[in-house]
Amino acid sequence: MPFARLAAATTPTCHFGLGLAAVGRPGYINLGRERDLPADRTVDALRTRTHELLEAAYAQGVRYFDAARSYGRSEEFLADWLRARPEIGDVVIGSKWGYTYTADWTTDAERHEVKDHSLAAYERQRAETAQLIGDRLDLYQIHSLTPDSPALTDKELHARLAEAAASGLTVGFSTSGPAQADAIRAALEVTVDGEPLFRTVQSTYNALETSAAPALAEAHDAGLTVIVKEGMANGRLAEPHAPDALKAVAAETGLG
């Protein structure tokens, strides 16, 4: 698995990743973006900011970078950076399919993304990702799998994902919403020719949302790589929004 490369890194932060959802499009749910991003959120401005963040993260030892088809131009920005830094070969690149970005680079669209976990959506978005990232892609995940997703029962889709895995791509899934544990457990049951299909799971887990913990432990025991997303609860665990109890712990430990 490509994530084995992370174990070879020598920096203390080798198991941290950088997700590009908040910088790949002008509108997103993270708190505090008005302080961190330029007021003029043009494509070029966010491309520059994304590259700055990638450079800073890499310098600090971060080796996993995460994008998605629905994160606006995140794959494009990441691909641009990789082309500009051809000497960098020790990073793991992940992306996700299953949602289509529909806001057309605006912040006030009625719908910013549309979910589609069909085989047709996978084939279309896999081609789009390949056009941008090419053979630098290590991990491709179903985006925000839920218990009612057809991706859990579509045998033809499973076969195509297994073909991708056989070619060297790691296949996984992410989860969101109140039924993450159910989705994780259902995905653990998906097999192709008697072998588990998924090798990674990426789920929301933080001090305010721990419901997926038992299922994630089961996934880990089953051999899947567990990736935590929204560890800072989209900014709700950072200053100035953090709960008082968390601020007190940070002050006591010298991390505040």
PDB file of C-alpha atoms in Angstrom:
ATOM      1  CA  MET A   1       0.000   0.000   0.000  1.00  0.00           C
ATOM      2  CA  PRO A   2       1.244   3.517  -0.719  1.00  0.00           C
ATOM      3  CA  PHE A   3       0.732   4.567   2.886  1.00  0.00           C
ATOM      4  CA  ALA A   4       3.652   2.336   3.831  1.00  0.00           C
ATOM      5  CA  ARG A   5       5.802   5.141   2.449  1.00  0.00           C
ATOM      6  CA  LEU A   6       4.678   7.344   5.321  1.00  0.00           C
ATOM      7  CA  ALA A   7       6.274   4.982   7.818  1.00  0.00           C
ATOM      8  CA  ALA A   8       9.651   5.635   6.208  1.00  0.00           C
ATOM      9  CA  ALA A   9       9.462   9.378   6.839  1.00  0.00           C
ATOM     10  CA  THR A  10      11.631  10.585   9.687  1.00  0.00           C
ATOM     11  CA  THR A  11       9.790  13.749  10.683  1.00  0.00           C
ATOM     12  CA  PRO A  12       7.454  13.801  13.691  1.00  0.00           C
ATOM     13  CA  THR A  13       4.548  14.963  11.526  1.00  0.00           C
ATOM     14  CA  CYS A  14       4.799  12.180   8.960  1.00  0.00           C
ATOM     15  CA  HIS A  15       1.327  10.907   9.805  1.00  0.00           C
ATOM     16  CA  PHE A  16      -0.383  14.250   9.290  1.00  0.00           C
ATOM     17  CA  GLY A  17      -2.007  15.155   5.995  1.00  0.00           C
ATOM     18  CA  LEU A  18      -3.206  18.298   4.298  1.00  0.00           C
ATOM     19  CA  GLY A  19      -6.712  18.382   2.818  1.00  0.00           C
ATOM     20  CA  LEU A  20      -7.455  20.901   0.081  1.00  0.00           C
ATOM     21  CA  ALA A  21     -11.225  21.245   0.419  1.00  0.00           C
ATOM     22  CA  ALA A  22     -11.063  24.716   1.967  1.00  0.00           C
ATOM     23  CA  VAL A  23      -8.715  26.177  -0.651  1.00  0.00           C
ATOM     24  CA  GLY A  24      -9.844  24.423  -3.812  1.00  0.00           C
ATOM     25  CA  ARG A  25     -12.995  26.515  -4.176  1.00  0.00           C
ATOM     26  CA  PRO A  26     -14.058  29.995  -3.046  1.00  0.00           C
ATOM     27  CA  GLY A  27     -16.875  28.867  -0.749  1.00  0.00           C
ATOM     28  CA  TYR A  28     -16.551  26.246   1.980  1.00  0.00           C
ATOM     29  CA  ILE A  29     -17.815  25.479   5.496  1.00  0.00           C
ATOM     30  CA  ASN A  30     -14.569  26.048   7.430  1.00  0.00           C
ATOM     31  CA  LEU A  31     -14.594  28.831   9.994  1.00  0.00           C
ATOM     32  CA  GLY A  32     -11.932  31.531   9.770  1.00  0.00           C
ATOM     33  CA  ARG A  33     -11.369  31.388   6.019  1.00  0.00           C
ATOM     34  CA  GLU A  34     -11.773  35.171   5.821  1.00  0.00           C
ATOM     35  CA  ARG A  35      -8.519  35.488   7.803  1.00  0.00           C
ATOM     36  CA  ASP A  36      -6.577  32.830   5.966  1.00  0.00           C
ATOM     37  CA  LEU A  37      -7.544  33.454   2.351  1.00  0.00           C
ATOM     38  CA  PRO A  38      -7.281  36.540   0.135  1.00  0.00           C
ATOM     39  CA  ALA A  39     -10.405  38.676  -0.103  1.00  0.00           C
ATOM     40  CA  ASP A  40     -10.220  38.387  -3.883  1.00  0.00           C
ATOM     41  CA  ARG A  41     -10.814  34.656  -4.287  1.00  0.00           C
ATOM     42  CA  THR A  42     -10.020  34.319  -7.935  1.00  0.00           C
ATOM     43  CA  VAL A  43      -8.767  31.049  -9.342  1.00  0.00           C
ATOM     44  CA  ASP A  44      -5.224  32.399  -9.528  1.00  0.00           C
ATOM     45  CA  ALA A  45      -5.355  33.732  -5.960  1.00  0.00           C
ATOM     46  CA  LEU A  46      -6.454  30.395  -4.520  1.00  0.00           C
ATOM     47  CA  ARG A  47      -3.993  28.517  -6.710  1.00  0.00           C
ATOM     48  CA  THR A  48      -1.189  30.627  -5.219  1.00  0.00           C
ATOM     49  CA  ARG A  49      -2.485  30.119  -1.684  1.00  0.00           C
ATOM     50  CA  THR A  50      -2.798  26.371  -2.208  1.00  0.00           C
ATOM     51  CA  HIS A  51       0.785  26.161  -3.431  1.00  0.00           C
ATOM     52  CA  GLU A  52       1.967  28.170  -0.410  1.00  0.00           C
ATOM     53  CA  LEU A  53       0.182  25.754   1.928  1.00  0.00           C
ATOM     54  CA  LEU A  54       1.574  22.711   0.126  1.00  0.00           C
ATOM     55  CA  GLU A  55       5.096  24.116   0.372  1.00  0.00           C
ATOM     56  CA  ALA A  56       4.691  24.912   4.066  1.00  0.00           C
ATOM     57  CA  ALA A  57       3.186  21.521   4.848  1.00  0.00           C
ATOM     58  CA  TYR A  58       5.887  19.645   2.966  1.00  0.00           C
ATOM     59  CA  ALA A  59       8.598  21.636   4.747  1.00  0.00           C
ATOM     60  CA  GLN A  60       7.077  20.559   8.071  1.00  0.00           C
ATOM     61  CA  GLY A  61       7.141  16.887   7.099  1.00  0.00           C
ATOM     62  CA  VAL A  62       3.579  16.398   5.859  1.00  0.00           C
ATOM     63  CA  ARG A  63       3.561  13.711   3.188  1.00  0.00           C
ATOM     64  CA  TYR A  64      -0.135  12.994   2.534  1.00  0.00           C
ATOM     65  CA  PHE A  65      -2.191  15.393   0.402  1.00  0.00           C
ATOM     66  CA  ASP A  66      -5.919  14.965  -0.065  1.00  0.00           C
ATOM     67  CA  ALA A  67      -8.177  16.304  -2.824  1.00  0.00           C
ATOM     68  CA  ALA A  68     -11.527  15.422  -4.420  1.00  0.00           C
ATOM     69  CA  ARG A  69     -13.442  15.988  -7.619  1.00  0.00           C
ATOM     70  CA  SER A  70     -15.921  18.169  -5.691  1.00  0.00           C
ATOM     71  CA  TYR A  71     -13.243  20.338  -4.070  1.00  0.00           C
ATOM     72  CA  GLY A  72     -13.425  22.822  -6.926  1.00  0.00           C
ATOM     73  CA  ARG A  73     -10.001  22.997  -8.554  1.00  0.00           C
ATOM     74  CA  SER A  74      -8.111  21.186  -5.810  1.00  0.00           C
ATOM     75  CA  GLU A  75      -6.859  18.420  -8.092  1.00  0.00           C
ATOM     76  CA  GLU A  76      -5.749  20.991 -10.651  1.00  0.00           C
ATOM     77  CA  PHE A  77      -3.908  23.071  -8.045  1.00  0.00           C
ATOM     78  CA  LEU A  78      -2.247  19.978  -6.592  1.00  0.00           C
ATOM     79  CA  ALA A  79      -1.246  18.732 -10.038  1.00  0.00           C
ATOM     80  CA  ASP A  80       0.289  22.124 -10.861  1.00  0.00           C
ATOM     81  CA  TRP A  81       2.389  21.972  -7.688  1.00  0.00           C
ATOM     82  CA  LEU A  82       3.528  18.418  -8.365  1.00  0.00           C
ATOM     83  CA  ARG A  83       4.628  19.363 -11.875  1.00  0.00           C
ATOM     84  CA  ALA A  84       6.525  22.354 -10.503  1.00  0.00           C
ATOM     85  CA  ARG A  85       8.286  20.094  -7.962  1.00  0.00           C
ATOM     86  CA  PRO A  86       9.249  16.986  -9.966  1.00  0.00           C
ATOM     87  CA  GLU A  87      11.972  16.165  -7.459  1.00  0.00           C
ATOM     88  CA  ILE A  88       9.363  15.388  -4.800  1.00  0.00           C
ATOM     89  CA  GLY A  89       8.661  11.675  -4.929  1.00  0.00           C
ATOM     90  CA  ASP A  90       7.962  10.821  -1.296  1.00  0.00           C
ATOM     91  CA  VAL A  91       4.374  12.059  -1.016  1.00  0.00           C
ATOM     92  CA  VAL A  92       1.116  10.109  -1.033  1.00  0.00           C
ATOM     93  CA  ILE A  93      -1.663  11.617  -3.160  1.00  0.00           C
ATOM     94  CA  GLY A  94      -5.305  10.826  -2.477  1.00  0.00           C
ATOM     95  CA  SER A  95      -8.492  11.992  -4.133  1.00  0.00           C
ATOM     96  CA  LYS A  96     -12.161  11.116  -4.058  1.00  0.00           C
ATOM     97  CA  TRP A  97     -14.990  10.583  -6.534  1.00  0.00           C
ATOM     98  CA  GLY A  98     -18.764  10.587  -6.116  1.00  0.00           C
ATOM     99  CA  TYR A  99     -19.619  14.294  -5.855  1.00  0.00           C
ATOM    100  CA  THR A 100     -19.590  16.836  -8.670  1.00  0.00           C
ATOM    101  CA  TYR A 101     -18.775  20.477  -7.948  1.00  0.00           C
ATOM    102  CA  THR A 102     -21.636  22.607  -9.290  1.00  0.00           C
ATOM    103  CA  ALA A 103     -21.117  26.117  -7.832  1.00  0.00           C
ATOM    104  CA  ASP A 104     -19.181  27.390 -10.879  1.00  0.00           C
ATOM    105  CA  TRP A 105     -16.666  29.254  -8.689  1.00  0.00           C
ATOM    106  CA  THR A 106     -19.287  31.229  -6.757  1.00  0.00           C
ATOM    107  CA  THR A 107     -20.005  31.382  -3.033  1.00  0.00           C
ATOM    108  CA  ASP A 108     -23.784  31.793  -3.216  1.00  0.00           C
ATOM    109  CA  ALA A 109     -24.861  28.890  -5.419  1.00  0.00           C
ATOM    110  CA  GLU A 110     -28.028  27.080  -4.351  1.00  0.00           C
ATOM    111  CA  ARG A 111     -26.127  23.760  -4.488  1.00  0.00           C
ATOM    112  CA  HIS A 112     -22.366  23.502  -4.345  1.00  0.00           C
ATOM    113  CA  GLU A 113     -22.091  19.800  -5.131  1.00  0.00           C
ATOM    114  CA  VAL A 114     -24.219  16.886  -6.307  1.00  0.00           C
ATOM    115  CA  LYS A 115     -23.809  13.311  -5.097  1.00  0.00           C
ATOM    116  CA  ASP A 116     -23.684  10.405  -7.556  1.00  0.00           C
ATOM    117  CA  HIS A 117     -22.186   7.054  -6.568  1.00  0.00           C
ATOM    118  CA  SER A 118     -23.052   5.288  -9.820  1.00  0.00           C
ATOM    119  CA  LEU A 119     -20.659   3.363 -12.046  1.00  0.00           C
ATOM    120  CA  ALA A 120     -21.084   6.024 -14.733  1.00  0.00           C
ATOM    121  CA  ALA A 121     -20.033   8.743 -12.282  1.00  0.00           C
ATOM    122  CA  TYR A 122     -16.979   6.719 -11.252  1.00  0.00           C
ATOM    123  CA  GLU A 123     -15.869   6.193 -14.836  1.00  0.00           C
ATOM    124  CA  ARG A 124     -16.331   9.867 -15.714  1.00  0.00           C
ATOM    125  CA  GLN A 125     -14.593  11.209 -12.640  1.00  0.00           C
ATOM    126  CA  ARG A 126     -11.814   8.629 -12.733  1.00  0.00           C
ATOM    127  CA  ALA A 127     -10.970   9.848 -16.223  1.00  0.00           C
ATOM    128  CA  GLU A 128     -11.066  13.465 -15.046  1.00  0.00           C
ATOM    129  CA  THR A 129      -8.756  12.734 -12.136  1.00  0.00           C
ATOM    130  CA  ALA A 130      -6.394  10.768 -14.357  1.00  0.00           C
ATOM    131  CA  GLN A 131      -6.181  13.662 -16.795  1.00  0.00           C
ATOM    132  CA  LEU A 132      -5.012  15.968 -14.013  1.00  0.00           C
ATOM    133  CA  ILE A 133      -2.989  13.794 -11.640  1.00  0.00           C
ATOM    134  CA  GLY A 134      -2.046  10.869 -13.867  1.00  0.00           C
ATOM    135  CA  ASP A 135       0.133   8.215 -12.298  1.00  0.00           C
ATOM    136  CA  ARG A 136       0.825  10.344  -9.217  1.00  0.00           C
ATOM    137  CA  LEU A 137      -2.532   9.245  -7.782  1.00  0.00           C
ATOM    138  CA  ASP A 138      -2.071   6.665  -5.006  1.00  0.00           C
ATOM    139  CA  LEU A 139      -5.481   6.510  -3.330  1.00  0.00           C
ATOM    140  CA  TYR A 140      -8.973   6.904  -4.800  1.00  0.00           C
ATOM    141  CA  GLN A 141     -11.908   6.906  -2.397  1.00  0.00           C
ATOM    142  CA  ILE A 142     -15.679   6.897  -2.700  1.00  0.00           C
ATOM    143  CA  HIS A 143     -16.657  10.306  -1.370  1.00  0.00           C
ATOM    144  CA  SER A 144     -18.941  10.345   1.691  1.00  0.00           C
ATOM    145  CA  LEU A 145     -20.295   6.811   1.581  1.00  0.00           C
ATOM    146  CA  THR A 146     -23.592   6.408   3.453  1.00  0.00           C
ATOM    147  CA  PRO A 147     -25.536   3.233   4.317  1.00  0.00           C
ATOM    148  CA  ASP A 148     -28.029   3.865   1.489  1.00  0.00           C
ATOM    149  CA  SER A 149     -25.373   4.405  -1.175  1.00  0.00           C
ATOM    150  CA  PRO A 150     -25.664   2.200  -4.272  1.00  0.00           C
ATOM    151  CA  ALA A 151     -21.879   1.918  -4.157  1.00  0.00           C
ATOM    152  CA  LEU A 152     -22.319  -0.668  -1.397  1.00  0.00           C
ATOM    153  CA  THR A 153     -24.335  -3.050  -3.591  1.00  0.00           C
ATOM    154  CA  ASP A 154     -23.307  -2.321  -7.202  1.00  0.00           C
ATOM    155  CA  LYS A 155     -21.356  -5.440  -8.181  1.00  0.00           C
ATOM    156  CA  GLU A 156     -20.293  -4.006 -11.531  1.00  0.00           C
ATOM    157  CA  LEU A 157     -18.838  -0.971  -9.767  1.00  0.00           C
ATOM    158  CA  HIS A 158     -17.074  -3.279  -7.312  1.00  0.00           C
ATOM    159  CA  ALA A 159     -15.517  -5.165 -10.199  1.00  0.00           C
ATOM    160  CA  ARG A 160     -14.231  -1.963 -11.786  1.00  0.00           C
ATOM    161  CA  LEU A 161     -12.804  -0.767  -8.474  1.00  0.00           C
ATOM    162  CA  ALA A 162     -11.125  -4.142  -8.024  1.00  0.00           C
ATOM    163  CA  GLU A 163      -9.574  -3.763 -11.496  1.00  0.00           C
ATOM    164  CA  ALA A 164      -8.168  -0.387 -10.436  1.00  0.00           C
ATOM    165  CA  ALA A 165      -6.794  -1.949  -7.266  1.00  0.00           C
ATOM    166  CA  ALA A 166      -5.178  -4.749  -9.249  1.00  0.00           C
ATOM    167  CA  SER A 167      -3.400  -2.125 -11.345  1.00  0.00           C
ATOM    168  CA  GLY A 168      -1.818  -0.632  -8.221  1.00  0.00           C
ATOM    169  CA  LEU A 169      -4.309   2.019  -7.121  1.00  0.00           C
ATOM    170  CA  THR A 170      -5.428   1.835  -3.490  1.00  0.00           C
ATOM    171  CA  VAL A 171      -9.228   1.875  -3.257  1.00  0.00           C
ATOM    172  CA  GLY A 172     -11.018   3.262  -0.216  1.00  0.00           C
ATOM    173  CA  PHE A 173     -14.002   5.259   0.962  1.00  0.00           C
ATOM    174  CA  SER A 174     -14.828   8.228   3.144  1.00  0.00           C
ATOM    175  CA  THR A 175     -17.867   8.708   5.375  1.00  0.00           C
ATOM    176  CA  SER A 176     -19.908  11.644   6.613  1.00  0.00           C
ATOM    177  CA  GLY A 177     -23.118  12.266   8.512  1.00  0.00           C
ATOM    178  CA  PRO A 178     -24.814  10.668  11.527  1.00  0.00           C
ATOM    179  CA  ALA A 179     -24.583   7.057  10.290  1.00  0.00           C
ATOM    180  CA  GLN A 180     -20.839   6.810   9.706  1.00  0.00           C
ATOM    181  CA  ALA A 181     -20.489   3.666  11.806  1.00  0.00           C
ATOM    182  CA  ASP A 182     -23.181   1.867   9.811  1.00  0.00           C
ATOM    183  CA  ALA A 183     -21.541   2.851   6.526  1.00  0.00           C
ATOM    184  CA  ILE A 184     -18.121   1.677   7.710  1.00  0.00           C
ATOM    185  CA  ARG A 185     -19.437  -1.699   8.837  1.00  0.00           C
ATOM    186  CA  ALA A 186     -21.372  -2.193   5.606  1.00  0.00           C
ATOM    187  CA  ALA A 187     -18.276  -1.350   3.541  1.00  0.00           C
ATOM    188  CA  LEU A 188     -16.202  -3.871   5.482  1.00  0.00           C
ATOM    189  CA  GLU A 189     -18.520  -6.569   4.142  1.00  0.00           C
ATOM    190  CA  VAL A 190     -17.908  -5.694   0.480  1.00  0.00           C
ATOM    191  CA  THR A 191     -15.752  -8.280  -1.246  1.00  0.00           C
ATOM    192  CA  VAL A 192     -14.711  -9.161  -4.785  1.00  0.00           C
ATOM    193  CA  ASP A 193     -13.782 -12.783  -5.450  1.00  0.00           C
ATOM    194  CA  GLY A 194     -13.764 -13.344  -1.708  1.00  0.00           C
ATOM    195  CA  GLU A 195     -11.310 -10.562  -0.945  1.00  0.00           C
ATOM    196  CA  PRO A 196     -12.108  -7.273   0.827  1.00  0.00           C
ATOM    197  CA  LEU A 197     -12.433  -4.441  -1.688  1.00  0.00           C
ATOM    198  CA  PHE A 198     -11.535  -1.428   0.426  1.00  0.00           C
ATOM    199  CA  ARG A 199      -8.127  -0.770   1.941  1.00  0.00           C
ATOM    200  CA  THR A 200      -8.696   2.655   3.540  1.00  0.00           C
ATOM    201  CA  VAL A 201     -11.449   4.524   5.351  1.00  0.00           C
ATOM    202  CA  GLN A 202     -11.535   8.282   5.926  1.00  0.00           C
ATOM    203  CA  SER A 203     -14.056   9.451   8.520  1.00  0.00           C
ATOM    204  CA  THR A 204     -14.992  12.485  10.564  1.00  0.00           C
ATOM    205  CA  TYR A 205     -13.555  12.129  14.058  1.00  0.00           C
ATOM    206  CA  ASN A 206     -12.799  14.850  16.587  1.00  0.00           C
ATOM    207  CA  ALA A 207     -13.495  15.898  20.173  1.00  0.00           C
ATOM    208  CA  LEU A 208     -17.048  16.884  19.214  1.00  0.00           C
ATOM    209  CA  GLU A 209     -17.807  13.832  17.070  1.00  0.00           C
ATOM    210  CA  THR A 210     -16.577  10.447  18.274  1.00  0.00           C
ATOM    211  CA  SER A 211     -19.458   8.215  17.171  1.00  0.00           C
ATOM    212  CA  ALA A 212     -17.440   6.414  14.475  1.00  0.00           C
ATOM    213  CA  ALA A 213     -14.694   5.330  16.878  1.00  0.00           C
ATOM    214  CA  PRO A 214     -15.814   1.713  17.482  1.00  0.00           C
ATOM    215  CA  ALA A 215     -16.385   1.078  13.772  1.00  0.00           C
ATOM    216  CA  LEU A 216     -13.053   2.678  12.881  1.00  0.00           C
ATOM    217  CA  ALA A 217     -11.375   0.383  15.399  1.00  0.00           C
ATOM    218  CA  GLU A 218     -13.023  -2.564  13.665  1.00  0.00           C
ATOM    219  CA  ALA A 219     -11.784  -1.291  10.303  1.00  0.00           C
ATOM    220  CA  HIS A 220      -8.258  -0.935  11.690  1.00  0.00           C
ATOM    221  CA  ASP A 221      -8.395  -4.473  13.078  1.00  0.00           C
ATOM    222  CA  ALA A 222      -9.530  -5.659   9.631  1.00  0.00           C
ATOM    223  CA  GLY A 223      -6.370  -4.178   8.126  1.00  0.00           C
ATOM    224  CA  LEU A 224      -7.671  -0.919   6.693  1.00  0.00           C
ATOM    225  CA  THR A 225      -5.685   2.298   6.958  1.00  0.00           C
ATOM    226  CA  VAL A 226      -7.764   4.789   8.973  1.00  0.00           C
ATOM    227  CA  ILE A 227      -7.608   8.455   7.957  1.00  0.00           C
ATOM    228  CA  VAL A 228      -9.184  11.045  10.243  1.00  0.00           C
ATOM    229  CA  LYS A 229     -10.833  14.045   8.596  1.00  0.00           C
ATOM    230  CA  GLU A 230     -12.240  17.191  10.170  1.00  0.00           C
ATOM    231  CA  GLY A 231     -10.001  16.641  13.170  1.00  0.00           C
ATOM    232  CA  MET A 232     -10.458  20.298  14.087  1.00  0.00           C
ATOM    233  CA  ALA A 233     -14.211  20.200  13.377  1.00  0.00           C
ATOM    234  CA  ASN A 234     -13.929  22.657  10.489  1.00  0.00           C
ATOM    235  CA  GLY A 235     -12.395  25.245  12.811  1.00  0.00           C
ATOM    236  CA  ARG A 236     -14.763  24.830  15.746  1.00  0.00           C
ATOM    237  CA  LEU A 237     -11.907  23.417  17.852  1.00  0.00           C
ATOM    238  CA  ALA A 238      -9.518  26.245  17.003  1.00  0.00           C
ATOM    239  CA  GLU A 239      -9.270  29.748  18.400  1.00  0.00           C
ATOM    240  CA  PRO A 240     -11.423  31.715  18.863  1.00  0.00           C
ATOM    241  CA  HIS A 241     -14.206  29.134  18.526  1.00  0.00           C
ATOM    242  CA  ALA A 242     -12.852  26.329  20.715  1.00  0.00           C
ATOM    243  CA  PRO A 243     -14.961  25.306  23.749  1.00  0.00           C
ATOM    244  CA  ASP A 244     -13.757  26.679  27.088  1.00  0.00           C
ATOM    245  CA  ALA A 245     -12.888  23.200  28.358  1.00  0.00           C
ATOM    246  CA  LEU A 246     -10.574  22.642  25.409  1.00  0.00           C
ATOM    247  CA  LYS A 247      -8.982  26.066  25.881  1.00  0.00           C
ATOM    248  CA  ALA A 248      -8.299  25.188  29.507  1.00  0.00           C
ATOM    249  CA  VAL A 249      -6.590  21.912  28.572  1.00  0.00           C
ATOM    250  CA  ALA A 250      -4.520  23.730  25.947  1.00  0.00           C
ATOM    251  CA  ALA A 251      -3.457  26.306  28.520  1.00  0.00           C
ATOM    252  CA  GLU A 252      -2.525  23.622  31.066  1.00  0.00           C
ATOM    253  CA  THR A 253      -0.411  21.716  28.562  1.00  0.00           C
ATOM    254  CA  GLY A 254       1.227  24.794  27.088  1.00  0.00           C
ATOM    255  CA  LEU A 255      -0.428  24.308  23.715  1.00  0.00           C
ATOM    256  CA  GLY A 256      -2.753  27.285  23.969  1.00  0.00           C
TER     257      GLY A 256
END
